[in-house]
Short mmCIF file of N, CA and C in Angstrom, two decimals:
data_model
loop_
_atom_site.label_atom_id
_atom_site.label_comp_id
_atom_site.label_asym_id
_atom_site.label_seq_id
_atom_site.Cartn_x
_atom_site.Cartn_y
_atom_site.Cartn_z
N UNK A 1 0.33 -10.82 46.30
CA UNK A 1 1.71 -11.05 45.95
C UNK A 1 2.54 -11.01 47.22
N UNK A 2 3.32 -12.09 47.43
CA UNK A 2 4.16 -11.85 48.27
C UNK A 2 5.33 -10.85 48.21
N UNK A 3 6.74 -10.73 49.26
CA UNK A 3 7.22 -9.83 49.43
C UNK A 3 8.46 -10.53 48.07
N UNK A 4 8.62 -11.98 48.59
CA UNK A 4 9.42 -12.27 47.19
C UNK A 4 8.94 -12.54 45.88
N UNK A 5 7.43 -12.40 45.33
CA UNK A 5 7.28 -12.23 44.00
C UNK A 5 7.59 -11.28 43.07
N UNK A 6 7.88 -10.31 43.58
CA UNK A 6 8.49 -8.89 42.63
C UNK A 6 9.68 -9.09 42.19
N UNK A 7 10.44 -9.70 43.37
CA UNK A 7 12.04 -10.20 42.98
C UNK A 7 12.40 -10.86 41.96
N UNK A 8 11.20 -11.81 42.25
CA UNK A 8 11.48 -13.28 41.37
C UNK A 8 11.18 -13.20 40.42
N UNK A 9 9.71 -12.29 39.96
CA UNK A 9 9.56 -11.36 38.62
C UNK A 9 10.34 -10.75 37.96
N UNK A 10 11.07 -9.62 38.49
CA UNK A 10 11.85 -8.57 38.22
C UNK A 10 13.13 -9.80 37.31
N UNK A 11 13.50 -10.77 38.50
CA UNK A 11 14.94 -11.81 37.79
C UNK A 11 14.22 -12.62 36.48
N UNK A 12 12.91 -12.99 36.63
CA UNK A 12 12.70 -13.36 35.21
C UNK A 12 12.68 -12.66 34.16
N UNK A 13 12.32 -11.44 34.34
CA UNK A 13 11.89 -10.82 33.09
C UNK A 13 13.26 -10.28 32.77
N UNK A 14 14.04 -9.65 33.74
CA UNK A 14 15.17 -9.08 32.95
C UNK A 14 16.12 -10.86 32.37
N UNK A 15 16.15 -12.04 33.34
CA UNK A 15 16.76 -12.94 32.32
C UNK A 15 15.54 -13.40 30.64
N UNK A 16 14.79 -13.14 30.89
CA UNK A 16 13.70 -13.53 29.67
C UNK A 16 14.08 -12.10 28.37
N UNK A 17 13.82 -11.30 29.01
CA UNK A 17 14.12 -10.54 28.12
C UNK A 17 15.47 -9.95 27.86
N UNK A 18 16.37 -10.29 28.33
CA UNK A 18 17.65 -10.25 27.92
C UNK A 18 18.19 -9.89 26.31
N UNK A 19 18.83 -8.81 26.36
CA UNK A 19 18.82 -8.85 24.53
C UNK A 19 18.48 -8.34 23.67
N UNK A 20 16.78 -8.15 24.40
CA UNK A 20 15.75 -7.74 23.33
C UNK A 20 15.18 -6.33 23.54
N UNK A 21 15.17 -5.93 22.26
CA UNK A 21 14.90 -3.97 21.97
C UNK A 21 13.60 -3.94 23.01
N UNK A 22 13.29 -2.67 22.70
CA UNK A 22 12.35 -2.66 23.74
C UNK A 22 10.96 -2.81 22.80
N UNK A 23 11.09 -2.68 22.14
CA UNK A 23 9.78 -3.00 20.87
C UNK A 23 9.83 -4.83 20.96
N UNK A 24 10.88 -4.94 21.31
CA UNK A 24 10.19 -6.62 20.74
C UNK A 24 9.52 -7.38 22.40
N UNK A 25 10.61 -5.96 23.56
CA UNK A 25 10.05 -6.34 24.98
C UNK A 25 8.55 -6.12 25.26
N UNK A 26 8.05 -5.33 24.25
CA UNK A 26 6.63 -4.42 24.46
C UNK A 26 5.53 -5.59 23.28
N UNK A 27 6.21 -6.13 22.44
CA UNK A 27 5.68 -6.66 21.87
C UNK A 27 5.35 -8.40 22.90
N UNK A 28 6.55 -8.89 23.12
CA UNK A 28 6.58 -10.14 24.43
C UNK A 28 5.60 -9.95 25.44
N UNK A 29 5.68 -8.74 25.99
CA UNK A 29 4.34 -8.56 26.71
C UNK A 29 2.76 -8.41 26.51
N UNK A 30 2.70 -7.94 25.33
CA UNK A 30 1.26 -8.38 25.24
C UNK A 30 0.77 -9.33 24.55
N UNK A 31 1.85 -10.42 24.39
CA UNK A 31 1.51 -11.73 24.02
C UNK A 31 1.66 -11.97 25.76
N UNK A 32 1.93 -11.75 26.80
CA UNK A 32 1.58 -12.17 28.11
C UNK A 32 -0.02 -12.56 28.68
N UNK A 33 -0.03 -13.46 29.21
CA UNK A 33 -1.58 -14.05 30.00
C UNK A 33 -1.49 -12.69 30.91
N UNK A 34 -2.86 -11.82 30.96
CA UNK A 34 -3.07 -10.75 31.57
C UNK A 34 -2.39 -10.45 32.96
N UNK A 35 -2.31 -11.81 33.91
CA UNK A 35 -1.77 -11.86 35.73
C UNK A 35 0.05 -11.55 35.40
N UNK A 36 0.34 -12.33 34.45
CA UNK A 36 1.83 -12.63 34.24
C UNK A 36 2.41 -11.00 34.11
N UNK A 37 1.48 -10.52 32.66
CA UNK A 37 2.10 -9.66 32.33
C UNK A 37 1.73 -7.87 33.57
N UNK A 38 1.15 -8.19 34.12
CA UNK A 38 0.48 -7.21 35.47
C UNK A 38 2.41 -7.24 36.33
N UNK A 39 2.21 -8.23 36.86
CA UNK A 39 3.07 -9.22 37.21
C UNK A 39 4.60 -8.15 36.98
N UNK A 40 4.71 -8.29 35.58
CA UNK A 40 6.17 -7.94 35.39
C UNK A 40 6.22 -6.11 34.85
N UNK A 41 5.01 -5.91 35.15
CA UNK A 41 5.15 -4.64 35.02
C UNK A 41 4.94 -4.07 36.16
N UNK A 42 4.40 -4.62 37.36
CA UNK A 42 4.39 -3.83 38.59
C UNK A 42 6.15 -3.83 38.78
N UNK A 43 6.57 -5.13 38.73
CA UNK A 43 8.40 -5.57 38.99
C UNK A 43 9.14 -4.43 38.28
N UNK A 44 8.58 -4.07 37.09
CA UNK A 44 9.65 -3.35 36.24
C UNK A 44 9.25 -1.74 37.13
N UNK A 45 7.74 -1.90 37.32
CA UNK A 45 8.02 0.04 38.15
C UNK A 45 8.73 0.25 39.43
N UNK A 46 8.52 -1.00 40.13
CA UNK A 46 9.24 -1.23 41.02
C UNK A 46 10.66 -0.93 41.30
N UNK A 47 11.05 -1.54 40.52
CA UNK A 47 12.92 -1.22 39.81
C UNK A 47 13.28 -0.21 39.72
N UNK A 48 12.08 0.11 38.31
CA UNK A 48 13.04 1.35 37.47
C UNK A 48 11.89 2.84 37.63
N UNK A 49 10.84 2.90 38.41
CA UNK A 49 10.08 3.87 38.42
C UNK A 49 9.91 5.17 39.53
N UNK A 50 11.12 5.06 39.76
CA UNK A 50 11.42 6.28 40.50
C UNK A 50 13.05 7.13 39.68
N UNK A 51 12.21 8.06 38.63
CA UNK A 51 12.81 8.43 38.15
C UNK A 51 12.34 10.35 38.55
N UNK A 52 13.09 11.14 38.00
CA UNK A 52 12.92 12.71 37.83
C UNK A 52 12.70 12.84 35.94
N UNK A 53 11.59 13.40 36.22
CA UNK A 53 10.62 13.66 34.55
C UNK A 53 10.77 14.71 34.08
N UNK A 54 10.98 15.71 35.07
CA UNK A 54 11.29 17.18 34.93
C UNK A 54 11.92 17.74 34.07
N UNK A 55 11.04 18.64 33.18
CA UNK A 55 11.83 19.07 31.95
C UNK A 55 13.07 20.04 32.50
N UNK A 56 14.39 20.18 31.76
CA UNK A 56 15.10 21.50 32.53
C UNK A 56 14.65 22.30 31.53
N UNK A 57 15.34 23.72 32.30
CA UNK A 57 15.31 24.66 31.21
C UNK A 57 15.27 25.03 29.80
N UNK A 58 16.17 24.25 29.55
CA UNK A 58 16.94 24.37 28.39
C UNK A 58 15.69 23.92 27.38
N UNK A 59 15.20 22.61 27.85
CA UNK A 59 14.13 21.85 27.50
C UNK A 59 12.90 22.53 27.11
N UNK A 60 12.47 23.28 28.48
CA UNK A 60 11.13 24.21 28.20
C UNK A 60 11.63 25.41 27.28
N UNK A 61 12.60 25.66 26.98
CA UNK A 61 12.88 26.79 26.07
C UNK A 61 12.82 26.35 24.94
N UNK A 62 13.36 25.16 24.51
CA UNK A 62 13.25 24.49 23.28
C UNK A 62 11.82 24.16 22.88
N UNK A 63 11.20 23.77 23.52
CA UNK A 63 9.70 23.30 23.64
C UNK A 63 8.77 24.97 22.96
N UNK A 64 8.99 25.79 23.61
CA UNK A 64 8.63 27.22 23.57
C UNK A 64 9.09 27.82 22.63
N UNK A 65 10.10 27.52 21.98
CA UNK A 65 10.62 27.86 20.84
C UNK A 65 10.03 27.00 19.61
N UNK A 66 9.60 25.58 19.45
CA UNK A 66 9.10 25.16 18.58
C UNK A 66 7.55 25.86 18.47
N UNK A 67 6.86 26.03 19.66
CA UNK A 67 5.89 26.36 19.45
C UNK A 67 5.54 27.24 18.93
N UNK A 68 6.08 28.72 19.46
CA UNK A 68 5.91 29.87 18.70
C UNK A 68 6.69 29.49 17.21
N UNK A 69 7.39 29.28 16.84
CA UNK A 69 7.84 28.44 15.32
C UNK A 69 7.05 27.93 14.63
N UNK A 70 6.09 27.20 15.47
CA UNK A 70 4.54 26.30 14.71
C UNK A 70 3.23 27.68 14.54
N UNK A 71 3.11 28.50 15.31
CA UNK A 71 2.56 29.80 15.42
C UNK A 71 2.52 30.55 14.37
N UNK A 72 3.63 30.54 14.41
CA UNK A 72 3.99 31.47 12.91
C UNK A 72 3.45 31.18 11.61
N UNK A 73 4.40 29.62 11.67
CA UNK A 73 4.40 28.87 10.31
C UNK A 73 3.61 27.57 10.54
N UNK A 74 2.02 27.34 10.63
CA UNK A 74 1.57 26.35 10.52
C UNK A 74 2.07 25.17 9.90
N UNK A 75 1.81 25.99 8.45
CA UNK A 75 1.61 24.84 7.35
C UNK A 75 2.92 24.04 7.14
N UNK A 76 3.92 24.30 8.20
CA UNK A 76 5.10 23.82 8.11
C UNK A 76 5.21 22.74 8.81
N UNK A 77 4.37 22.22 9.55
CA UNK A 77 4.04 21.02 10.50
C UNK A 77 4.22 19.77 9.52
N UNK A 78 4.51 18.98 10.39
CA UNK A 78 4.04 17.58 9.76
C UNK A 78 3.26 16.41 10.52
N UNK A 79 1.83 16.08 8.89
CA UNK A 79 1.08 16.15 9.43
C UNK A 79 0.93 14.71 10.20
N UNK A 80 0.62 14.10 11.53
CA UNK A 80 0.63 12.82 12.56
C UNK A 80 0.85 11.78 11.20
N UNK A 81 -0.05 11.59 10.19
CA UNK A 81 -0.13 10.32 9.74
C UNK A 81 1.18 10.08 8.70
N UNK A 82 2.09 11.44 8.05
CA UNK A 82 2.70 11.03 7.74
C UNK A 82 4.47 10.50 8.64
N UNK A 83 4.54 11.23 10.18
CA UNK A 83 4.83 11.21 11.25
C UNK A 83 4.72 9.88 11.77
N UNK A 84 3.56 9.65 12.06
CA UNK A 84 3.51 7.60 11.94
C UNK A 84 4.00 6.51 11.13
N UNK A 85 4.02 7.18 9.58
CA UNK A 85 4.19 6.28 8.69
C UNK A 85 5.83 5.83 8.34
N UNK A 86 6.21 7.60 8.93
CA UNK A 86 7.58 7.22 9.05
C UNK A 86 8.24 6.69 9.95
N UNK A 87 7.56 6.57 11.23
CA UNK A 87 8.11 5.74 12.21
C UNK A 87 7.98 4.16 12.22
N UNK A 88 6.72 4.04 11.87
CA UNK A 88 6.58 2.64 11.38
C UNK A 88 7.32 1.93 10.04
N UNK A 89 7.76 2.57 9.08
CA UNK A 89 9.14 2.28 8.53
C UNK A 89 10.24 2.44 9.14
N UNK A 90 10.51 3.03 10.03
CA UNK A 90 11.50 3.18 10.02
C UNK A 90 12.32 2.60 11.24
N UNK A 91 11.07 2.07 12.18
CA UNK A 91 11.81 1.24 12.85
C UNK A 91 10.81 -0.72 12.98
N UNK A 92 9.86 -0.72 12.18
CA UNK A 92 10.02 -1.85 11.66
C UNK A 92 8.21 -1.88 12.22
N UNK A 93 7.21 -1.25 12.54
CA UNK A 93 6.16 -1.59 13.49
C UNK A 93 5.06 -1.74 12.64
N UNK A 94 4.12 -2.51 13.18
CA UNK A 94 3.05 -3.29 12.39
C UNK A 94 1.88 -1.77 12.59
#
């Protein structure tokens, strides 16, 4: 790849995908020919992949707090498949 293919990637995909949720962007891509779609995902880490992931505080306390919460009270979980089923209603996924 040259130094201007990332560019020229990066300007297609954000004009191509213009608009569109990110489910239908995630869906556009793997209808992509394998090089293309490599292609616009190196462009997109490129861009946008220098981010900070780092939970704060507040975060790991919350996190630590559900857990011991799940500790306690197992059977109070809910269980992945009905967790899936509601996500896949609920925001539209095959």
């Amino acid at each position: 790849m040259t130094n201007d293919e990332p560019l020229a990637c990066l300007w297609l995909a954000k004009r191509y995908f213009s608009g569109m949720s990110k489910f239908e962007i995630l869906e556009e891509l793997r209808r992509m020919p394998e090089a293309e779609r490599r292609e616009t995902v190196e462009a997109i880490e490129s861009e946008f992949g220098d981010f900070d992931d780092t939970l704060t505080s507040e975060q790991i306390a919350e996190l630590e707090r559900r857990a011991e919460e799940f500790r306690k009270n197992p059977q109070s979980g809910i269980p992945w498949e009905q967790v899936r089923e509601e996500a896949r209603n609920r925001f539209g996924w095959k």
